[in-house]
Amino acid sequence: MTTPRTYSRLDRLFIEAEHALGSALIAQPAARTANPAADVPEAGLDAAQREHAAGLMRVNHVGEVCAQALYYGQAAFARDEATRRQLLAAAAEETDHLAWCGERLKQLDSRPSLLNPLWYAGSYAIGALAGLRGDGWNLGFVVETERQVEAHLAEHLQSLPESDARSRAIVQVMKADEARHAERAQEAGARELPVPVKGLMRVASALMKAVAYRI
Ligand SMILES: [Fe+2]
Ligand SMILES: [Fe+2]
């Protein structure tokens, strides 16, 4: 009885595609948790500082688009129902981050990356590949993704203008959340990814960061 399983996966693909188009890419997703910068006063940034902060927050926004796509791609092909549920829950938590970064970009008179559909499609494909490798890999992929994101958020805290307390408040909370996501996946039985795979993920994310800062 392989036919119903194939249909169900196809169904999932359509549901995910709809999610991507409706929520992550076109509409401004709604956060379930208050924006950490809501009560933080706006700093008087000069044009160069504003542009730099917007570049970094655009990179973070793309990172969250990619995280959603990875987790939905992985969930669509996860073998174990518990893993699938955990991946979908992780994706839902990233929606807050996506919304906060989107709000900050607007406040900085900027916009999300024009290449978001491309980032989403690429990440979804990578997530689907990880999903097909099995659940230990799936969780290992979550751990590595979250650790790399946490590391780049730490870099952003060094690089953001000192006075941009709003962007900093958002990045601080995201960084703590990503660390928790990694720990949770580790406890759920993540497999250590091979070094070349980690290296490839680092190259892909460096490329994304360089492009998304500008476009
Ligand atoms: Fe996130
Ligand atoms: Fe995360």
mmCIF file with all atom_site columns, C-alpha atoms and ligand atoms in Angstrom:
data_model
loop_
_atom_site.group_PDB
_atom_site.id
_atom_site.type_symbol
_atom_site.label_atom_id
_atom_site.label_alt_id
_atom_site.label_comp_id
_atom_site.label_asym_id
_atom_site.label_entity_id
_atom_site.label_seq_id
_atom_site.pdbx_PDB_ins_code
_atom_site.Cartn_x
_atom_site.Cartn_y
_atom_site.Cartn_z
_atom_site.occupancy
_atom_site.B_iso_or_equiv
_atom_site.pdbx_formal_charge
_atom_site.auth_seq_id
_atom_site.auth_comp_id
_atom_site.auth_asym_id
_atom_site.auth_atom_id
_atom_site.pdbx_PDB_model_num
ATOM   1   C  CA . MET A 1 1   ? 0.000  0.000  0.000  1.00 0.00 ? 1   MET A CA 1
ATOM   2   C  CA . THR A 1 2   ? 2.369  2.712  -1.133 1.00 0.00 ? 2   THR A CA 1
ATOM   3   C  CA . THR A 1 3   ? -0.119 4.917  -2.999 1.00 0.00 ? 3   THR A CA 1
ATOM   4   C  CA . PRO A 1 4   ? -1.870 6.590  -0.016 1.00 0.00 ? 4   PRO A CA 1
ATOM   5   C  CA . ARG A 1 5   ? 1.530  7.435  1.518  1.00 0.00 ? 5   ARG A CA 1
ATOM   6   C  CA . THR A 1 6   ? 2.640  9.110  -1.728 1.00 0.00 ? 6   THR A CA 1
ATOM   7   C  CA . TYR A 1 7   ? -0.551 11.143 -1.859 1.00 0.00 ? 7   TYR A CA 1
ATOM   8   C  CA . SER A 1 8   ? -0.176 12.182 1.731  1.00 0.00 ? 8   SER A CA 1
ATOM   9   C  CA . ARG A 1 9   ? 3.348  13.456 1.054  1.00 0.00 ? 9   ARG A CA 1
ATOM   10  C  CA . LEU A 1 10  ? 2.134  15.281 -2.020 1.00 0.00 ? 10  LEU A CA 1
ATOM   11  C  CA . ASP A 1 11  ? -0.622 16.812 0.074  1.00 0.00 ? 11  ASP A CA 1
ATOM   12  C  CA . ARG A 1 12  ? 1.992  17.926 2.577  1.00 0.00 ? 12  ARG A CA 1
ATOM   13  C  CA . LEU A 1 13  ? 4.054  19.488 -0.208 1.00 0.00 ? 13  LEU A CA 1
ATOM   14  C  CA . PHE A 1 14  ? 1.063  21.510 -1.357 1.00 0.00 ? 14  PHE A CA 1
ATOM   15  C  CA . ILE A 1 15  ? 0.286  22.570 2.195  1.00 0.00 ? 15  ILE A CA 1
ATOM   16  C  CA . GLU A 1 16  ? 3.891  23.667 2.682  1.00 0.00 ? 16  GLU A CA 1
ATOM   17  C  CA . ALA A 1 17  ? 3.925  25.529 -0.636 1.00 0.00 ? 17  ALA A CA 1
ATOM   18  C  CA . GLU A 1 18  ? 0.777  27.356 0.403  1.00 0.00 ? 18  GLU A CA 1
ATOM   19  C  CA . HIS A 1 19  ? 2.350  28.164 3.750  1.00 0.00 ? 19  HIS A CA 1
ATOM   20  C  CA . ALA A 1 20  ? 5.445  29.537 2.027  1.00 0.00 ? 20  ALA A CA 1
ATOM   21  C  CA . LEU A 1 21  ? 3.516  31.725 -0.355 1.00 0.00 ? 21  LEU A CA 1
ATOM   22  C  CA . GLY A 1 22  ? 0.915  32.887 2.131  1.00 0.00 ? 22  GLY A CA 1
ATOM   23  C  CA . SER A 1 23  ? 2.873  33.394 5.303  1.00 0.00 ? 23  SER A CA 1
ATOM   24  C  CA . ALA A 1 24  ? 6.632  33.482 4.964  1.00 0.00 ? 24  ALA A CA 1
ATOM   25  C  CA . LEU A 1 25  ? 6.970  35.352 1.686  1.00 0.00 ? 25  LEU A CA 1
ATOM   26  C  CA . ILE A 1 26  ? 3.997  37.543 0.897  1.00 0.00 ? 26  ILE A CA 1
ATOM   27  C  CA . ALA A 1 27  ? 2.083  38.426 4.060  1.00 0.00 ? 27  ALA A CA 1
ATOM   28  C  CA . GLN A 1 28  ? 3.675  39.913 7.151  1.00 0.00 ? 28  GLN A CA 1
ATOM   29  C  CA . PRO A 1 29  ? 3.493  36.966 9.568  1.00 0.00 ? 29  PRO A CA 1
ATOM   30  C  CA . ALA A 1 30  ? 1.965  37.679 12.973 1.00 0.00 ? 30  ALA A CA 1
ATOM   31  C  CA . ALA A 1 31  ? 4.132  37.088 16.047 1.00 0.00 ? 31  ALA A CA 1
ATOM   32  C  CA . ARG A 1 32  ? 2.617  35.192 18.968 1.00 0.00 ? 32  ARG A CA 1
ATOM   33  C  CA . THR A 1 33  ? 5.094  36.737 21.408 1.00 0.00 ? 33  THR A CA 1
ATOM   34  C  CA . ALA A 1 34  ? 5.508  40.485 21.917 1.00 0.00 ? 34  ALA A CA 1
ATOM   35  C  CA . ASN A 1 35  ? 8.356  42.107 20.013 1.00 0.00 ? 35  ASN A CA 1
ATOM   36  C  CA . PRO A 1 36  ? 11.296 42.391 22.481 1.00 0.00 ? 36  PRO A CA 1
ATOM   37  C  CA . ALA A 1 37  ? 11.925 45.919 21.143 1.00 0.00 ? 37  ALA A CA 1
ATOM   38  C  CA . ALA A 1 38  ? 8.332  47.102 21.687 1.00 0.00 ? 38  ALA A CA 1
ATOM   39  C  CA . ASP A 1 39  ? 9.153  49.271 24.708 1.00 0.00 ? 39  ASP A CA 1
ATOM   40  C  CA . VAL A 1 40  ? 12.665 50.229 23.622 1.00 0.00 ? 40  VAL A CA 1
ATOM   41  C  CA . PRO A 1 41  ? 13.034 53.841 22.417 1.00 0.00 ? 41  PRO A CA 1
ATOM   42  C  CA . GLU A 1 42  ? 14.232 54.455 18.852 1.00 0.00 ? 42  GLU A CA 1
ATOM   43  C  CA . ALA A 1 43  ? 17.841 55.630 18.630 1.00 0.00 ? 43  ALA A CA 1
ATOM   44  C  CA . GLY A 1 44  ? 18.883 58.580 16.485 1.00 0.00 ? 44  GLY A CA 1
ATOM   45  C  CA . LEU A 1 45  ? 20.875 56.642 13.884 1.00 0.00 ? 45  LEU A CA 1
ATOM   46  C  CA . ASP A 1 46  ? 22.685 58.463 11.071 1.00 0.00 ? 46  ASP A CA 1
ATOM   47  C  CA . ALA A 1 47  ? 22.160 57.298 7.471  1.00 0.00 ? 47  ALA A CA 1
ATOM   48  C  CA . ALA A 1 48  ? 25.187 54.985 7.409  1.00 0.00 ? 48  ALA A CA 1
ATOM   49  C  CA . GLN A 1 49  ? 24.304 53.351 10.745 1.00 0.00 ? 49  GLN A CA 1
ATOM   50  C  CA . ARG A 1 50  ? 20.693 52.910 9.650  1.00 0.00 ? 50  ARG A CA 1
ATOM   51  C  CA . GLU A 1 51  ? 21.780 51.283 6.389  1.00 0.00 ? 51  GLU A CA 1
ATOM   52  C  CA . HIS A 1 52  ? 24.187 48.937 8.166  1.00 0.00 ? 52  HIS A CA 1
ATOM   53  C  CA . ALA A 1 53  ? 21.575 47.939 10.780 1.00 0.00 ? 53  ALA A CA 1
ATOM   54  C  CA . ALA A 1 54  ? 19.041 47.319 7.991  1.00 0.00 ? 54  ALA A CA 1
ATOM   55  C  CA . GLY A 1 55  ? 21.556 45.125 6.122  1.00 0.00 ? 55  GLY A CA 1
ATOM   56  C  CA . LEU A 1 56  ? 22.135 43.001 9.214  1.00 0.00 ? 56  LEU A CA 1
ATOM   57  C  CA . MET A 1 57  ? 18.429 42.753 10.060 1.00 0.00 ? 57  MET A CA 1
ATOM   58  C  CA . ARG A 1 58  ? 17.721 41.767 6.432  1.00 0.00 ? 58  ARG A CA 1
ATOM   59  C  CA . VAL A 1 59  ? 20.285 38.944 6.794  1.00 0.00 ? 59  VAL A CA 1
ATOM   60  C  CA . ASN A 1 60  ? 18.492 37.867 9.996  1.00 0.00 ? 60  ASN A CA 1
ATOM   61  C  CA . HIS A 1 61  ? 15.125 38.020 8.257  1.00 0.00 ? 61  HIS A CA 1
ATOM   62  C  CA . VAL A 1 62  ? 16.447 35.807 5.432  1.00 0.00 ? 62  VAL A CA 1
ATOM   63  C  CA . GLY A 1 63  ? 17.900 33.457 8.061  1.00 0.00 ? 63  GLY A CA 1
ATOM   64  C  CA . GLU A 1 64  ? 14.425 33.048 9.510  1.00 0.00 ? 64  GLU A CA 1
ATOM   65  C  CA . VAL A 1 65  ? 12.857 32.509 6.068  1.00 0.00 ? 65  VAL A CA 1
ATOM   66  C  CA . CYS A 1 66  ? 15.480 29.781 5.499  1.00 0.00 ? 66  CYS A CA 1
ATOM   67  C  CA . ALA A 1 67  ? 14.836 28.238 8.934  1.00 0.00 ? 67  ALA A CA 1
ATOM   68  C  CA . GLN A 1 68  ? 11.116 27.989 8.200  1.00 0.00 ? 68  GLN A CA 1
ATOM   69  C  CA . ALA A 1 69  ? 11.774 26.450 4.790  1.00 0.00 ? 69  ALA A CA 1
ATOM   70  C  CA . LEU A 1 70  ? 14.300 23.965 6.188  1.00 0.00 ? 70  LEU A CA 1
ATOM   71  C  CA . TYR A 1 71  ? 11.956 22.818 8.931  1.00 0.00 ? 71  TYR A CA 1
ATOM   72  C  CA . TYR A 1 72  ? 8.923  22.531 6.662  1.00 0.00 ? 72  TYR A CA 1
ATOM   73  C  CA . GLY A 1 73  ? 11.028 20.651 4.080  1.00 0.00 ? 73  GLY A CA 1
ATOM   74  C  CA . GLN A 1 74  ? 12.349 18.320 6.756  1.00 0.00 ? 74  GLN A CA 1
ATOM   75  C  CA . ALA A 1 75  ? 8.883  17.830 8.275  1.00 0.00 ? 75  ALA A CA 1
ATOM   76  C  CA . ALA A 1 76  ? 7.370  16.903 4.902  1.00 0.00 ? 76  ALA A CA 1
ATOM   77  C  CA . PHE A 1 77  ? 9.793  13.970 4.612  1.00 0.00 ? 77  PHE A CA 1
ATOM   78  C  CA . ALA A 1 78  ? 10.308 13.035 8.277  1.00 0.00 ? 78  ALA A CA 1
ATOM   79  C  CA . ARG A 1 79  ? 9.715  9.336  8.936  1.00 0.00 ? 79  ARG A CA 1
ATOM   80  C  CA . ASP A 1 80  ? 8.743  9.531  12.585 1.00 0.00 ? 80  ASP A CA 1
ATOM   81  C  CA . GLU A 1 81  ? 5.586  11.407 13.599 1.00 0.00 ? 81  GLU A CA 1
ATOM   82  C  CA . ALA A 1 82  ? 7.143  12.757 16.824 1.00 0.00 ? 82  ALA A CA 1
ATOM   83  C  CA . THR A 1 83  ? 10.084 14.212 14.874 1.00 0.00 ? 83  THR A CA 1
ATOM   84  C  CA . ARG A 1 84  ? 7.688  15.700 12.354 1.00 0.00 ? 84  ARG A CA 1
ATOM   85  C  CA . ARG A 1 85  ? 5.699  17.384 15.108 1.00 0.00 ? 85  ARG A CA 1
ATOM   86  C  CA . GLN A 1 86  ? 8.896  18.712 16.699 1.00 0.00 ? 86  GLN A CA 1
ATOM   87  C  CA . LEU A 1 87  ? 10.028 20.181 13.357 1.00 0.00 ? 87  LEU A CA 1
ATOM   88  C  CA . LEU A 1 88  ? 6.685  21.895 12.773 1.00 0.00 ? 88  LEU A CA 1
ATOM   89  C  CA . ALA A 1 89  ? 6.752  23.297 16.324 1.00 0.00 ? 89  ALA A CA 1
ATOM   90  C  CA . ALA A 1 90  ? 10.273 24.632 15.687 1.00 0.00 ? 90  ALA A CA 1
ATOM   91  C  CA . ALA A 1 91  ? 9.087  26.262 12.443 1.00 0.00 ? 91  ALA A CA 1
ATOM   92  C  CA . ALA A 1 92  ? 6.177  27.903 14.293 1.00 0.00 ? 92  ALA A CA 1
ATOM   93  C  CA . GLU A 1 93  ? 8.561  29.358 16.875 1.00 0.00 ? 93  GLU A CA 1
ATOM   94  C  CA . GLU A 1 94  ? 10.668 30.879 14.098 1.00 0.00 ? 94  GLU A CA 1
ATOM   95  C  CA . THR A 1 95  ? 7.563  32.795 12.944 1.00 0.00 ? 95  THR A CA 1
ATOM   96  C  CA . ASP A 1 96  ? 8.024  35.184 15.881 1.00 0.00 ? 96  ASP A CA 1
ATOM   97  C  CA . HIS A 1 97  ? 11.603 35.880 14.810 1.00 0.00 ? 97  HIS A CA 1
ATOM   98  C  CA . LEU A 1 98  ? 10.510 36.412 11.214 1.00 0.00 ? 98  LEU A CA 1
ATOM   99  C  CA . ALA A 1 99  ? 7.817  38.894 12.300 1.00 0.00 ? 99  ALA A CA 1
ATOM   100 C  CA . TRP A 1 100 ? 10.147 40.838 14.632 1.00 0.00 ? 100 TRP A CA 1
ATOM   101 C  CA . CYS A 1 101 ? 12.867 41.160 11.948 1.00 0.00 ? 101 CYS A CA 1
ATOM   102 C  CA . GLY A 1 102 ? 10.237 42.280 9.424  1.00 0.00 ? 102 GLY A CA 1
ATOM   103 C  CA . GLU A 1 103 ? 8.951  44.949 11.825 1.00 0.00 ? 103 GLU A CA 1
ATOM   104 C  CA . ARG A 1 104 ? 12.477 46.214 12.506 1.00 0.00 ? 104 ARG A CA 1
ATOM   105 C  CA . LEU A 1 105 ? 13.257 46.441 8.784  1.00 0.00 ? 105 LEU A CA 1
ATOM   106 C  CA . LYS A 1 106 ? 10.171 48.630 8.307  1.00 0.00 ? 106 LYS A CA 1
ATOM   107 C  CA . GLN A 1 107 ? 11.200 50.876 11.201 1.00 0.00 ? 107 GLN A CA 1
ATOM   108 C  CA . LEU A 1 108 ? 14.616 51.249 9.560  1.00 0.00 ? 108 LEU A CA 1
ATOM   109 C  CA . ASP A 1 109 ? 12.871 52.317 6.302  1.00 0.00 ? 109 ASP A CA 1
ATOM   110 C  CA . SER A 1 110 ? 14.124 49.175 4.613  1.00 0.00 ? 110 SER A CA 1
ATOM   111 C  CA . ARG A 1 111 ? 12.668 45.962 3.184  1.00 0.00 ? 111 ARG A CA 1
ATOM   112 C  CA . PRO A 1 112 ? 13.155 42.184 3.241  1.00 0.00 ? 112 PRO A CA 1
ATOM   113 C  CA . SER A 1 113 ? 15.388 40.502 0.670  1.00 0.00 ? 113 SER A CA 1
ATOM   114 C  CA . LEU A 1 114 ? 14.047 40.554 -2.886 1.00 0.00 ? 114 LEU A CA 1
ATOM   115 C  CA . LEU A 1 115 ? 15.418 37.028 -3.263 1.00 0.00 ? 115 LEU A CA 1
ATOM   116 C  CA . ASN A 1 116 ? 13.279 35.506 -0.478 1.00 0.00 ? 116 ASN A CA 1
ATOM   117 C  CA . PRO A 1 117 ? 11.421 33.116 -2.841 1.00 0.00 ? 117 PRO A CA 1
ATOM   118 C  CA . LEU A 1 118 ? 14.811 31.801 -3.973 1.00 0.00 ? 118 LEU A CA 1
ATOM   119 C  CA . TRP A 1 119 ? 16.131 31.437 -0.404 1.00 0.00 ? 119 TRP A CA 1
ATOM   120 C  CA . TYR A 1 120 ? 12.931 29.651 0.581  1.00 0.00 ? 120 TYR A CA 1
ATOM   121 C  CA . ALA A 1 121 ? 13.018 27.224 -2.364 1.00 0.00 ? 121 ALA A CA 1
ATOM   122 C  CA . GLY A 1 122 ? 16.713 26.384 -1.881 1.00 0.00 ? 122 GLY A CA 1
ATOM   123 C  CA . SER A 1 123 ? 16.335 25.823 1.853  1.00 0.00 ? 123 SER A CA 1
ATOM   124 C  CA . TYR A 1 124 ? 13.195 23.760 1.390  1.00 0.00 ? 124 TYR A CA 1
ATOM   125 C  CA . ALA A 1 125 ? 15.075 21.466 -1.024 1.00 0.00 ? 125 ALA A CA 1
ATOM   126 C  CA . ILE A 1 126 ? 17.965 21.093 1.458  1.00 0.00 ? 126 ILE A CA 1
ATOM   127 C  CA . GLY A 1 127 ? 15.464 20.376 4.261  1.00 0.00 ? 127 GLY A CA 1
ATOM   128 C  CA . ALA A 1 128 ? 13.731 17.743 2.123  1.00 0.00 ? 128 ALA A CA 1
ATOM   129 C  CA . LEU A 1 129 ? 17.089 16.039 1.433  1.00 0.00 ? 129 LEU A CA 1
ATOM   130 C  CA . ALA A 1 130 ? 17.898 15.995 5.152  1.00 0.00 ? 130 ALA A CA 1
ATOM   131 C  CA . GLY A 1 131 ? 14.409 14.610 5.843  1.00 0.00 ? 131 GLY A CA 1
ATOM   132 C  CA . LEU A 1 132 ? 14.948 11.774 3.379  1.00 0.00 ? 132 LEU A CA 1
ATOM   133 C  CA . ARG A 1 133 ? 18.158 10.760 5.193  1.00 0.00 ? 133 ARG A CA 1
ATOM   134 C  CA . GLY A 1 134 ? 16.218 9.861  8.345  1.00 0.00 ? 134 GLY A CA 1
ATOM   135 C  CA . ASP A 1 135 ? 15.308 11.338 11.687 1.00 0.00 ? 135 ASP A CA 1
ATOM   136 C  CA . GLY A 1 136 ? 18.734 11.306 13.380 1.00 0.00 ? 136 GLY A CA 1
ATOM   137 C  CA . TRP A 1 137 ? 19.988 13.389 10.480 1.00 0.00 ? 137 TRP A CA 1
ATOM   138 C  CA . ASN A 1 138 ? 16.924 15.609 10.619 1.00 0.00 ? 138 ASN A CA 1
ATOM   139 C  CA . LEU A 1 139 ? 17.587 16.512 14.239 1.00 0.00 ? 139 LEU A CA 1
ATOM   140 C  CA . GLY A 1 140 ? 21.351 16.782 13.627 1.00 0.00 ? 140 GLY A CA 1
ATOM   141 C  CA . PHE A 1 141 ? 20.567 19.280 10.906 1.00 0.00 ? 141 PHE A CA 1
ATOM   142 C  CA . VAL A 1 142 ? 18.410 21.333 13.297 1.00 0.00 ? 142 VAL A CA 1
ATOM   143 C  CA . VAL A 1 143 ? 21.242 21.378 15.873 1.00 0.00 ? 143 VAL A CA 1
ATOM   144 C  CA . GLU A 1 144 ? 23.821 22.529 13.307 1.00 0.00 ? 144 GLU A CA 1
ATOM   145 C  CA . THR A 1 145 ? 21.494 25.146 11.749 1.00 0.00 ? 145 THR A CA 1
ATOM   146 C  CA . GLU A 1 146 ? 20.610 26.618 15.142 1.00 0.00 ? 146 GLU A CA 1
ATOM   147 C  CA . ARG A 1 147 ? 24.245 26.692 16.294 1.00 0.00 ? 147 ARG A CA 1
ATOM   148 C  CA . GLN A 1 148 ? 25.364 28.454 13.121 1.00 0.00 ? 148 GLN A CA 1
ATOM   149 C  CA . VAL A 1 149 ? 22.519 30.974 13.420 1.00 0.00 ? 149 VAL A CA 1
ATOM   150 C  CA . GLU A 1 150 ? 23.384 31.549 17.084 1.00 0.00 ? 150 GLU A CA 1
ATOM   151 C  CA . ALA A 1 151 ? 27.019 32.220 16.093 1.00 0.00 ? 151 ALA A CA 1
ATOM   152 C  CA . HIS A 1 152 ? 26.076 34.741 13.423 1.00 0.00 ? 152 HIS A CA 1
ATOM   153 C  CA . LEU A 1 153 ? 23.683 36.509 15.801 1.00 0.00 ? 153 LEU A CA 1
ATOM   154 C  CA . ALA A 1 154 ? 26.605 36.838 18.233 1.00 0.00 ? 154 ALA A CA 1
ATOM   155 C  CA . GLU A 1 155 ? 28.618 38.467 15.412 1.00 0.00 ? 155 GLU A CA 1
ATOM   156 C  CA . HIS A 1 156 ? 25.727 40.843 14.737 1.00 0.00 ? 156 HIS A CA 1
ATOM   157 C  CA . LEU A 1 157 ? 25.706 41.927 18.378 1.00 0.00 ? 157 LEU A CA 1
ATOM   158 C  CA . GLN A 1 158 ? 29.331 42.984 17.858 1.00 0.00 ? 158 GLN A CA 1
ATOM   159 C  CA . SER A 1 159 ? 28.595 44.710 14.560 1.00 0.00 ? 159 SER A CA 1
ATOM   160 C  CA . LEU A 1 160 ? 25.243 46.493 15.125 1.00 0.00 ? 160 LEU A CA 1
ATOM   161 C  CA . PRO A 1 161 ? 25.520 50.201 15.999 1.00 0.00 ? 161 PRO A CA 1
ATOM   162 C  CA . GLU A 1 162 ? 25.990 50.491 19.773 1.00 0.00 ? 162 GLU A CA 1
ATOM   163 C  CA . SER A 1 163 ? 23.010 52.855 20.024 1.00 0.00 ? 163 SER A CA 1
ATOM   164 C  CA . ASP A 1 164 ? 20.582 50.649 18.056 1.00 0.00 ? 164 ASP A CA 1
ATOM   165 C  CA . ALA A 1 165 ? 18.965 49.197 21.180 1.00 0.00 ? 165 ALA A CA 1
ATOM   166 C  CA . ARG A 1 166 ? 15.857 48.045 19.284 1.00 0.00 ? 166 ARG A CA 1
ATOM   167 C  CA . SER A 1 167 ? 17.704 45.760 16.850 1.00 0.00 ? 167 SER A CA 1
ATOM   168 C  CA . ARG A 1 168 ? 19.910 44.572 19.706 1.00 0.00 ? 168 ARG A CA 1
ATOM   169 C  CA . ALA A 1 169 ? 16.913 43.645 21.882 1.00 0.00 ? 169 ALA A CA 1
ATOM   170 C  CA . ILE A 1 170 ? 15.485 41.493 19.060 1.00 0.00 ? 170 ILE A CA 1
ATOM   171 C  CA . VAL A 1 171 ? 18.816 39.804 18.253 1.00 0.00 ? 171 VAL A CA 1
ATOM   172 C  CA . GLN A 1 172 ? 19.486 39.039 21.954 1.00 0.00 ? 172 GLN A CA 1
ATOM   173 C  CA . VAL A 1 173 ? 16.172 37.204 22.371 1.00 0.00 ? 173 VAL A CA 1
ATOM   174 C  CA . MET A 1 174 ? 16.553 35.368 19.049 1.00 0.00 ? 174 MET A CA 1
ATOM   175 C  CA . LYS A 1 175 ? 20.045 34.215 20.038 1.00 0.00 ? 175 LYS A CA 1
ATOM   176 C  CA . ALA A 1 176 ? 18.751 32.751 23.320 1.00 0.00 ? 176 ALA A CA 1
ATOM   177 C  CA . ASP A 1 177 ? 15.835 31.063 21.496 1.00 0.00 ? 177 ASP A CA 1
ATOM   178 C  CA . GLU A 1 178 ? 18.141 29.478 18.876 1.00 0.00 ? 178 GLU A CA 1
ATOM   179 C  CA . ALA A 1 179 ? 20.381 28.063 21.619 1.00 0.00 ? 179 ALA A CA 1
ATOM   180 C  CA . ARG A 1 180 ? 17.297 26.491 23.231 1.00 0.00 ? 180 ARG A CA 1
ATOM   181 C  CA . HIS A 1 181 ? 16.150 25.064 19.876 1.00 0.00 ? 181 HIS A CA 1
ATOM   182 C  CA . ALA A 1 182 ? 19.559 23.416 19.399 1.00 0.00 ? 182 ALA A CA 1
ATOM   183 C  CA . GLU A 1 183 ? 19.503 21.926 22.908 1.00 0.00 ? 183 GLU A CA 1
ATOM   184 C  CA . ARG A 1 184 ? 16.010 20.538 22.433 1.00 0.00 ? 184 ARG A CA 1
ATOM   185 C  CA . ALA A 1 185 ? 16.941 18.829 19.158 1.00 0.00 ? 185 ALA A CA 1
ATOM   186 C  CA . GLN A 1 186 ? 20.111 17.461 20.755 1.00 0.00 ? 186 GLN A CA 1
ATOM   187 C  CA . GLU A 1 187 ? 18.104 15.934 23.605 1.00 0.00 ? 187 GLU A CA 1
ATOM   188 C  CA . ALA A 1 188 ? 15.627 14.429 21.117 1.00 0.00 ? 188 ALA A CA 1
ATOM   189 C  CA . GLY A 1 189 ? 18.392 12.264 19.612 1.00 0.00 ? 189 GLY A CA 1
ATOM   190 C  CA . ALA A 1 190 ? 20.226 14.359 17.027 1.00 0.00 ? 190 ALA A CA 1
ATOM   191 C  CA . ARG A 1 191 ? 23.063 12.697 15.120 1.00 0.00 ? 191 ARG A CA 1
ATOM   192 C  CA . GLU A 1 192 ? 26.373 14.510 14.733 1.00 0.00 ? 192 GLU A CA 1
ATOM   193 C  CA . LEU A 1 193 ? 26.587 15.613 11.088 1.00 0.00 ? 193 LEU A CA 1
ATOM   194 C  CA . PRO A 1 194 ? 29.712 14.750 9.055  1.00 0.00 ? 194 PRO A CA 1
ATOM   195 C  CA . VAL A 1 195 ? 32.288 17.577 8.982  1.00 0.00 ? 195 VAL A CA 1
ATOM   196 C  CA . PRO A 1 196 ? 31.945 18.153 5.182  1.00 0.00 ? 196 PRO A CA 1
ATOM   197 C  CA . VAL A 1 197 ? 28.180 18.654 5.561  1.00 0.00 ? 197 VAL A CA 1
ATOM   198 C  CA . LYS A 1 198 ? 28.734 21.221 8.317  1.00 0.00 ? 198 LYS A CA 1
ATOM   199 C  CA . GLY A 1 199 ? 31.318 22.929 6.096  1.00 0.00 ? 199 GLY A CA 1
ATOM   200 C  CA . LEU A 1 200 ? 28.903 23.054 3.159  1.00 0.00 ? 200 LEU A CA 1
ATOM   201 C  CA . MET A 1 201 ? 26.226 24.563 5.409  1.00 0.00 ? 201 MET A CA 1
ATOM   202 C  CA . ARG A 1 202 ? 28.721 27.219 6.515  1.00 0.00 ? 202 ARG A CA 1
ATOM   203 C  CA . VAL A 1 203 ? 29.632 28.075 2.895  1.00 0.00 ? 203 VAL A CA 1
ATOM   204 C  CA . ALA A 1 204 ? 25.947 28.299 1.907  1.00 0.00 ? 204 ALA A CA 1
ATOM   205 C  CA . SER A 1 205 ? 25.133 30.564 4.846  1.00 0.00 ? 205 SER A CA 1
ATOM   206 C  CA . ALA A 1 206 ? 28.166 32.815 4.199  1.00 0.00 ? 206 ALA A CA 1
ATOM   207 C  CA . LEU A 1 207 ? 26.981 33.258 0.609  1.00 0.00 ? 207 LEU A CA 1
ATOM   208 C  CA . MET A 1 208 ? 23.445 34.015 1.782  1.00 0.00 ? 208 MET A CA 1
ATOM   209 C  CA . LYS A 1 209 ? 24.702 36.582 4.306  1.00 0.00 ? 209 LYS A CA 1
ATOM   210 C  CA . ALA A 1 210 ? 26.892 38.382 1.750  1.00 0.00 ? 210 ALA A CA 1
ATOM   211 C  CA . VAL A 1 211 ? 24.035 38.647 -0.772 1.00 0.00 ? 211 VAL A CA 1
ATOM   212 C  CA . ALA A 1 212 ? 21.152 39.340 1.633  1.00 0.00 ? 212 ALA A CA 1
ATOM   213 C  CA . TYR A 1 213 ? 23.023 42.218 3.288  1.00 0.00 ? 213 TYR A CA 1
ATOM   214 C  CA . ARG A 1 214 ? 22.607 44.113 -0.008 1.00 0.00 ? 214 ARG A CA 1
ATOM   215 C  CA . ILE A 1 215 ? 19.693 42.575 -1.938 1.00 0.00 ? 215 ILE A CA 1
HETATM 216 FE FE . FE  B 2 .   ? 15.021 31.932 14.563 1.00 0.00 ? 1   FE  B FE 1
HETATM 217 FE FE . FE  B 2 .   ? 15.646 28.461 15.867 1.00 0.00 ? 2   FE  B FE 1
#
